[in-house]
Amino acid sequence: MFINTEPFNDRGQRGERRVWEKIKQAFEQKKCLVYWRYPIFPLGGKVRKEADILIADFELGLIIIEVKSLYIDQIVSIQGHSWNYQNFYIDSGNPYKQAESQLFSLLEHFKQEPNLSNQITTRVLIALPFITSKQWKLRGFNKLVSNPPILFQDYLLSVENIEKVIKQASLITCGKKVSNYQWKLMLNILSGKPVLHKNFHQVLGQNNSKGKILQNLKNHLYDFDLQQEKIAKQIPKGFQRIRGIAGSGKTVLLCQKAAIMHLKYPHWKIAFIFFSRSLYGEIIQQIDKWVRYFSHQQQTYNINNQQLQVFHGWGSREQLGFYRFLCQRTGVVPLGVNQTSFQEPSEALGEVCVNLLNQTVIPPIFDAILIDEGQDFMVENWLHQGKQPFYWLAYQALYPIDAINIKEKRLIWTYDELQSLDNLEVPHASEIFGEELGNIVTGKYENGINKTEIMSCCYRTPHSIIIAAHAMGMGWLRPQGMLTGITDKKDWQSLGYEIEGNLFEGEEISITRSLKNSPNPLYGTYPDSLIKFNKYLSRQQEISALYQQIYHNLRNDGLRPTKDILVLVLGNYFESFQLQQTIANFLIRQGIDIYIPGSNKCNDLTQENNYNPNQFWYEGAVTISHIHRAKGQEANMVYLVGIDQIAKAENNLLLRHQLFVAMTRSQGWLTISGIGNYSLFQELENVLKQKDKFTINYTSAEQREIIFTEAAELLQRYRLGERNFQQAELSDMDLQNLNLEKINLIGANLSGTNLQYSNLNRARLIAANLENANLTGASLVKAKLIGANLTNTNLTNADLRNADLTDVILNNTQGMTNP
């Protein structure tokens, strides 16, 4: 497993890349995790704060390699461990001690785990990719007492020599061979997961109580997630889109990424933006945890830090949000929600953003902007020159990456369109930034960092609940057919599901979800069902039952009222507000303390003095919330009350989204209740009966198709009339059997792409990279391939009639015949 956290620097880039590639070759068959530039940021001195190469190997332990792209005549002298340079970017250095210091800083994390303290074998080496062992000896450096273990240029020529030098390097610490459990623990420490362990209170319930079960699972170690680790620690050169299902850890990873950026580049100005105001505390807490972790408790996050600012999307007089911040910087008077045409939060925000964009020019302020809950910033009714206004504000507020690529900016956003509560817009790049920037998140950067990441693993919500949530959110078992759905098996896989059968109208298909994509340990541990549905004759009966269940949770299950139990009220704003008040009043009368998010204190129902708009929990009280406030929150025991208010308009996709979001707040148990009798009730009962395997007759989506893979997104954009995919990064994609007639792929990277039997008639492939592409049977009639690279391209049976092949690069091209 290899993780390149950022592009190679200009200084020494060639040497650093050479060492990295050779180390990858040497360790590609080993049980290991290898980083280029692992973040280690202790304070003090001029020592660089990262390990060039960090190797965690099951057999060898921890190894840090410091790379110096020096030539022999650049080393003037060596005195002890200090090296003196000439014609180099610094006058002197201490590469071995530098790497040793990084190792000792890293080992501080391992000392906190009893199973690893003083158990790990460690080594430190220097790599000199431009100096041979012979040159080193001629200078007499090999005779020095302080001569460190070095990977010379000639040693890098073979895997055997690399392994030999590493194994012979003197040990910094001598440990034992690690067990599989210790190895798993090592990977978790490197990823930072131990900082997320939750402190559990003493549980007085019986051994089979919910509280005891949770306590027994508190030390559960998840398997190492390479994708999560890459997303968290990689800093992209420009745009990045992170798409993940509910509970996949998007917010946590984005907070870690922001913290690492801030520690690595303290001079950068970074903005972290989110939509749900009740997440302020959680976001700040997460960023502070990661800053502390990677600085080894030497730094903390200060909310007044101007280099890393945390913003609610809109803001208020009391708390500056991103919109109001930009108003302040540009001298424009900010608007309030009561001055807009829409009551929906996202549409109202879109309206004021359009107003700001029309009034002034937004100056570049930030080096990086990270947006969480990206779907909530999308609007249907307020666009700025065909672009999403909030995103365009963020784009304008960013400095370009460099003076050459002025359109490339470091804007990173996460989203899950199934969690959108106010609109059905899907945040594809072309819909956000316009067709001109439609390809910004397609493919990879040159160092292998993905421009788009899709996270299919749900860590928060147990297996049975996440499946039921998707089934209800999309309407898998809806008698009239699915409301929203997926038309491609690869897209289903991106969501974490496997499909048996053909996705043709009326065909029977089976939908299953692998447990590896739902690793919450509670599923399979708890003997009964984790999800229940209860119907009642009256609202009073429903609320009385709710009280009895909460009382049992508190008295017998060992659950606490705060953060263990959450009551969510379903329906539109007026309905949910009325029901929230009714539930709160009843529970207070029964002696249970409750909290309405944003209130000044517990048991406060007046809503007249909203002193704590960011607060969602109140110690000692059960939170009762409508779903908009609860986004991003989670609890062990979640109660959904009033599902009948969804059932009254079961074909309303936004209400289905509301149900999906509510169900996925559970990280343990879920109880759904409602009154009356509706077709949605029968649908939910059928969903719960099918458990984790669904057999249905496939129908196309009634209202919206969900697109996941880049290939499917490209095809959708093409169907909508887009033709400009100039300079797009489409390498190694599967684009076979597609109609792409007249598509503009000038300068596009299509290396390794499968284009078998696709229609590329009149396509513009000028200067495109088609190296190793498969164009077997493709139709390229009148296509323009001027200057295209066709090295190792397979053109067997391709139709090249009247194609312009001027100056094409032909090298081992297969199937090439005269057009």
PDB file of C-alpha atoms in Angstrom, residues 571-735:
ATOM      1  CA  GLY A 571     -42.370  16.245   8.074  1.00  0.00           C
ATOM      2  CA  ASN A 572     -42.367  19.770   6.680  1.00  0.00           C
ATOM      3  CA  TYR A 573     -41.308  22.692   8.862  1.00  0.00           C
ATOM      4  CA  PHE A 574     -44.723  23.542  10.328  1.00  0.00           C
ATOM      5  CA  GLU A 575     -45.711  19.915  10.966  1.00  0.00           C
ATOM      6  CA  SER A 576     -42.369  18.976  12.489  1.00  0.00           C
ATOM      7  CA  PHE A 577     -42.342  22.090  14.693  1.00  0.00           C
ATOM      8  CA  GLN A 578     -45.800  21.313  16.085  1.00  0.00           C
ATOM      9  CA  LEU A 579     -44.951  17.666  16.710  1.00  0.00           C
ATOM     10  CA  GLN A 580     -41.606  18.603  18.275  1.00  0.00           C
ATOM     11  CA  GLN A 581     -43.441  20.830  20.777  1.00  0.00           C
ATOM     12  CA  THR A 582     -46.000  18.139  21.582  1.00  0.00           C
ATOM     13  CA  ILE A 583     -43.340  15.474  22.210  1.00  0.00           C
ATOM     14  CA  ALA A 584     -41.237  17.843  24.301  1.00  0.00           C
ATOM     15  CA  ASN A 585     -44.159  18.874  26.500  1.00  0.00           C
ATOM     16  CA  PHE A 586     -45.172  15.275  27.128  1.00  0.00           C
ATOM     17  CA  LEU A 587     -41.661  14.070  28.004  1.00  0.00           C
ATOM     18  CA  ILE A 588     -41.114  17.004  30.378  1.00  0.00           C
ATOM     19  CA  ARG A 589     -44.361  16.164  32.187  1.00  0.00           C
ATOM     20  CA  GLN A 590     -43.129  12.589  32.541  1.00  0.00           C
ATOM     21  CA  GLY A 591     -39.911  13.765  34.204  1.00  0.00           C
ATOM     22  CA  ILE A 592     -37.511  13.423  31.262  1.00  0.00           C
ATOM     23  CA  ASP A 593     -35.344  16.461  30.538  1.00  0.00           C
ATOM     24  CA  ILE A 594     -35.314  17.428  26.874  1.00  0.00           C
ATOM     25  CA  TYR A 595     -33.409  19.883  24.725  1.00  0.00           C
ATOM     26  CA  ILE A 596     -34.541  21.703  21.584  1.00  0.00           C
ATOM     27  CA  PRO A 597     -31.427  22.548  19.476  1.00  0.00           C
ATOM     28  CA  GLY A 598     -30.576  26.230  19.623  1.00  0.00           C
ATOM     29  CA  SER A 599     -32.417  26.850  22.889  1.00  0.00           C
ATOM     30  CA  ASN A 600     -30.864  28.657  25.816  1.00  0.00           C
ATOM     31  CA  LYS A 601     -31.383  25.777  28.253  1.00  0.00           C
ATOM     32  CA  CYS A 602     -33.033  22.383  28.588  1.00  0.00           C
ATOM     33  CA  ASN A 603     -36.831  22.137  28.835  1.00  0.00           C
ATOM     34  CA  ASP A 604     -37.103  25.529  27.085  1.00  0.00           C
ATOM     35  CA  LEU A 605     -39.889  25.476  24.506  1.00  0.00           C
ATOM     36  CA  THR A 606     -40.454  29.192  24.012  1.00  0.00           C
ATOM     37  CA  GLN A 607     -37.920  29.604  21.166  1.00  0.00           C
ATOM     38  CA  GLU A 608     -38.065  33.343  21.946  1.00  0.00           C
ATOM     39  CA  ASN A 609     -34.439  33.679  22.991  1.00  0.00           C
ATOM     40  CA  ASN A 610     -32.357  31.622  20.611  1.00  0.00           C
ATOM     41  CA  TYR A 611     -29.061  32.193  22.401  1.00  0.00           C
ATOM     42  CA  ASN A 612     -27.239  29.074  21.250  1.00  0.00           C
ATOM     43  CA  PRO A 613     -27.841  28.627  17.511  1.00  0.00           C
ATOM     44  CA  ASN A 614     -24.787  26.334  17.225  1.00  0.00           C
ATOM     45  CA  GLN A 615     -25.767  24.020  20.076  1.00  0.00           C
ATOM     46  CA  PHE A 616     -27.343  20.641  19.391  1.00  0.00           C
ATOM     47  CA  TRP A 617     -26.804  18.729  22.655  1.00  0.00           C
ATOM     48  CA  TYR A 618     -27.360  19.716  26.286  1.00  0.00           C
ATOM     49  CA  GLU A 619     -25.792  17.627  29.032  1.00  0.00           C
ATOM     50  CA  GLY A 620     -28.372  15.497  30.840  1.00  0.00           C
ATOM     51  CA  ALA A 621     -31.172  16.055  28.305  1.00  0.00           C
ATOM     52  CA  VAL A 622     -32.598  14.118  25.361  1.00  0.00           C
ATOM     53  CA  THR A 623     -32.381  16.164  22.150  1.00  0.00           C
ATOM     54  CA  ILE A 624     -35.561  16.447  20.077  1.00  0.00           C
ATOM     55  CA  SER A 625     -34.862  17.866  16.624  1.00  0.00           C
ATOM     56  CA  HIS A 626     -36.231  18.254  13.148  1.00  0.00           C
ATOM     57  CA  ILE A 627     -34.028  16.796  10.459  1.00  0.00           C
ATOM     58  CA  HIS A 628     -32.454  20.001   9.110  1.00  0.00           C
ATOM     59  CA  ARG A 629     -30.840  20.650  12.476  1.00  0.00           C
ATOM     60  CA  ALA A 630     -29.693  17.038  12.846  1.00  0.00           C
ATOM     61  CA  LYS A 631     -27.581  16.793   9.686  1.00  0.00           C
ATOM     62  CA  GLY A 632     -24.087  15.618  10.560  1.00  0.00           C
ATOM     63  CA  GLN A 633     -25.161  14.426  14.019  1.00  0.00           C
ATOM     64  CA  GLU A 634     -25.378  10.821  15.248  1.00  0.00           C
ATOM     65  CA  ALA A 635     -26.564   8.830  18.251  1.00  0.00           C
ATOM     66  CA  ASN A 636     -26.595   5.225  19.436  1.00  0.00           C
ATOM     67  CA  MET A 637     -30.391   5.121  19.788  1.00  0.00           C
ATOM     68  CA  VAL A 638     -32.425   7.109  17.271  1.00  0.00           C
ATOM     69  CA  TYR A 639     -36.217   7.481  17.308  1.00  0.00           C
ATOM     70  CA  LEU A 640     -37.994   8.705  14.158  1.00  0.00           C
ATOM     71  CA  VAL A 641     -41.439  10.015  15.026  1.00  0.00           C
ATOM     72  CA  GLY A 642     -44.180  10.885  12.554  1.00  0.00           C
ATOM     73  CA  ILE A 643     -43.264   8.863   9.469  1.00  0.00           C
ATOM     74  CA  ASP A 644     -46.913   9.314   8.434  1.00  0.00           C
ATOM     75  CA  GLN A 645     -45.958  12.888   7.536  1.00  0.00           C
ATOM     76  CA  ILE A 646     -43.594  11.408   4.944  1.00  0.00           C
ATOM     77  CA  ALA A 647     -46.139   8.793   3.887  1.00  0.00           C
ATOM     78  CA  LYS A 648     -48.788  11.404   3.006  1.00  0.00           C
ATOM     79  CA  ALA A 649     -46.617  12.413   0.035  1.00  0.00           C
ATOM     80  CA  GLU A 650     -44.551   9.285  -0.508  1.00  0.00           C
ATOM     81  CA  ASN A 651     -43.614  10.312  -4.056  1.00  0.00           C
ATOM     82  CA  ASN A 652     -41.968  13.512  -2.815  1.00  0.00           C
ATOM     83  CA  LEU A 653     -38.287  12.766  -3.309  1.00  0.00           C
ATOM     84  CA  LEU A 654     -37.141  15.479  -0.895  1.00  0.00           C
ATOM     85  CA  LEU A 655     -39.243  13.887   1.854  1.00  0.00           C
ATOM     86  CA  ARG A 656     -37.670  10.535   0.977  1.00  0.00           C
ATOM     87  CA  HIS A 657     -34.279  12.215   1.401  1.00  0.00           C
ATOM     88  CA  GLN A 658     -35.427  13.453   4.789  1.00  0.00           C
ATOM     89  CA  LEU A 659     -36.254   9.894   5.801  1.00  0.00           C
ATOM     90  CA  PHE A 660     -32.882   8.666   4.511  1.00  0.00           C
ATOM     91  CA  VAL A 661     -30.940  11.322   6.443  1.00  0.00           C
ATOM     92  CA  ALA A 662     -32.922  10.589   9.602  1.00  0.00           C
ATOM     93  CA  MET A 663     -32.356   6.830   9.400  1.00  0.00           C
ATOM     94  CA  THR A 664     -28.614   7.238   8.848  1.00  0.00           C
ATOM     95  CA  ARG A 665     -28.169   9.294  12.038  1.00  0.00           C
ATOM     96  CA  SER A 666     -28.192   5.969  13.898  1.00  0.00           C
ATOM     97  CA  GLN A 667     -24.923   4.343  14.828  1.00  0.00           C
ATOM     98  CA  GLY A 668     -26.666   1.602  16.776  1.00  0.00           C
ATOM     99  CA  TRP A 669     -30.428   1.150  16.968  1.00  0.00           C
ATOM    100  CA  LEU A 670     -33.327   2.732  15.111  1.00  0.00           C
ATOM    101  CA  THR A 671     -37.032   2.828  15.929  1.00  0.00           C
ATOM    102  CA  ILE A 672     -39.476   4.327  13.426  1.00  0.00           C
ATOM    103  CA  SER A 673     -43.066   5.129  14.301  1.00  0.00           C
ATOM    104  CA  GLY A 674     -46.154   6.719  12.806  1.00  0.00           C
ATOM    105  CA  ILE A 675     -49.947   6.773  12.874  1.00  0.00           C
ATOM    106  CA  GLY A 676     -52.585   5.775  10.364  1.00  0.00           C
ATOM    107  CA  ASN A 677     -52.252   3.421   7.414  1.00  0.00           C
ATOM    108  CA  TYR A 678     -50.357   4.295   4.244  1.00  0.00           C
ATOM    109  CA  SER A 679     -48.763   2.451   1.346  1.00  0.00           C
ATOM    110  CA  LEU A 680     -45.357   3.644   2.593  1.00  0.00           C
ATOM    111  CA  PHE A 681     -45.919   1.660   5.797  1.00  0.00           C
ATOM    112  CA  GLN A 682     -46.329  -1.551   3.829  1.00  0.00           C
ATOM    113  CA  GLU A 683     -43.275  -0.632   1.755  1.00  0.00           C
ATOM    114  CA  LEU A 684     -41.210  -0.191   4.932  1.00  0.00           C
ATOM    115  CA  GLU A 685     -42.451  -3.485   6.380  1.00  0.00           C
ATOM    116  CA  ASN A 686     -41.486  -5.242   3.143  1.00  0.00           C
ATOM    117  CA  VAL A 687     -38.036  -3.632   3.281  1.00  0.00           C
ATOM    118  CA  LEU A 688     -37.492  -4.889   6.827  1.00  0.00           C
ATOM    119  CA  LYS A 689     -38.587  -8.405   5.832  1.00  0.00           C
ATOM    120  CA  GLN A 690     -36.013  -8.612   3.033  1.00  0.00           C
ATOM    121  CA  LYS A 691     -33.207  -7.687   5.471  1.00  0.00           C
ATOM    122  CA  ASP A 692     -29.913  -7.626   3.542  1.00  0.00           C
ATOM    123  CA  LYS A 693     -30.830  -9.113   0.154  1.00  0.00           C
ATOM    124  CA  PHE A 694     -33.432  -7.566  -2.127  1.00  0.00           C
ATOM    125  CA  THR A 695     -34.991  -9.236  -5.130  1.00  0.00           C
ATOM    126  CA  ILE A 696     -36.964  -6.765  -7.204  1.00  0.00           C
ATOM    127  CA  ASN A 697     -38.207  -6.139 -10.725  1.00  0.00           C
ATOM    128  CA  TYR A 698     -36.004  -3.355 -12.014  1.00  0.00           C
ATOM    129  CA  THR A 699     -37.672  -0.156 -13.188  1.00  0.00           C
ATOM    130  CA  SER A 700     -36.050   3.043 -14.407  1.00  0.00           C
ATOM    131  CA  ALA A 701     -36.049   5.946 -11.978  1.00  0.00           C
ATOM    132  CA  GLU A 702     -39.289   7.923 -12.064  1.00  0.00           C
ATOM    133  CA  GLN A 703     -37.785  11.274 -11.088  1.00  0.00           C
ATOM    134  CA  ARG A 704     -33.983  11.187 -11.095  1.00  0.00           C
ATOM    135  CA  GLU A 705     -31.097   8.990 -12.168  1.00  0.00           C
ATOM    136  CA  ILE A 706     -28.070   8.794  -9.869  1.00  0.00           C
ATOM    137  CA  ILE A 707     -24.662   8.870 -11.524  1.00  0.00           C
ATOM    138  CA  PHE A 708     -21.465   7.787  -9.740  1.00  0.00           C
ATOM    139  CA  THR A 709     -18.663   6.726 -12.076  1.00  0.00           C
ATOM    140  CA  GLU A 710     -16.770   9.249 -14.181  1.00  0.00           C
ATOM    141  CA  ALA A 711     -17.640   7.368 -17.352  1.00  0.00           C
ATOM    142  CA  ALA A 712     -21.359   7.526 -16.559  1.00  0.00           C
ATOM    143  CA  GLU A 713     -21.060  11.213 -15.710  1.00  0.00           C
ATOM    144  CA  LEU A 714     -19.278  11.934 -18.984  1.00  0.00           C
ATOM    145  CA  LEU A 715     -22.002  10.126 -20.921  1.00  0.00           C
ATOM    146  CA  GLN A 716     -24.733  12.006 -19.066  1.00  0.00           C
ATOM    147  CA  ARG A 717     -23.086  15.336 -19.829  1.00  0.00           C
ATOM    148  CA  TYR A 718     -22.744  14.284 -23.464  1.00  0.00           C
ATOM    149  CA  ARG A 719     -26.457  13.383 -23.623  1.00  0.00           C
ATOM    150  CA  LEU A 720     -27.304  16.797 -22.197  1.00  0.00           C
ATOM    151  CA  GLY A 721     -25.536  18.407 -25.134  1.00  0.00           C
ATOM    152  CA  GLU A 722     -22.016  19.019 -23.861  1.00  0.00           C
ATOM    153  CA  ARG A 723     -19.285  18.325 -26.375  1.00  0.00           C
ATOM    154  CA  ASN A 724     -16.270  20.131 -24.952  1.00  0.00           C
ATOM    155  CA  PHE A 725     -14.055  17.687 -23.071  1.00  0.00           C
ATOM    156  CA  GLN A 726     -10.854  19.390 -24.139  1.00  0.00           C
ATOM    157  CA  GLN A 727      -7.788  18.548 -21.990  1.00  0.00           C
ATOM    158  CA  ALA A 728      -9.930  16.093 -19.955  1.00  0.00           C
ATOM    159  CA  GLU A 729      -8.115  13.467 -17.881  1.00  0.00           C
ATOM    160  CA  LEU A 730      -9.778  10.228 -19.017  1.00  0.00           C
ATOM    161  CA  SER A 731      -6.961   7.719 -18.672  1.00  0.00           C
ATOM    162  CA  ASP A 732      -7.767   4.067 -17.924  1.00  0.00           C
ATOM    163  CA  MET A 733     -11.520   4.643 -18.139  1.00  0.00           C
ATOM    164  CA  ASP A 734     -14.058   2.214 -19.587  1.00  0.00           C
ATOM    165  CA  LEU A 735     -15.789   4.076 -22.441  1.00  0.00           C
TER     166      LEU A 735
END
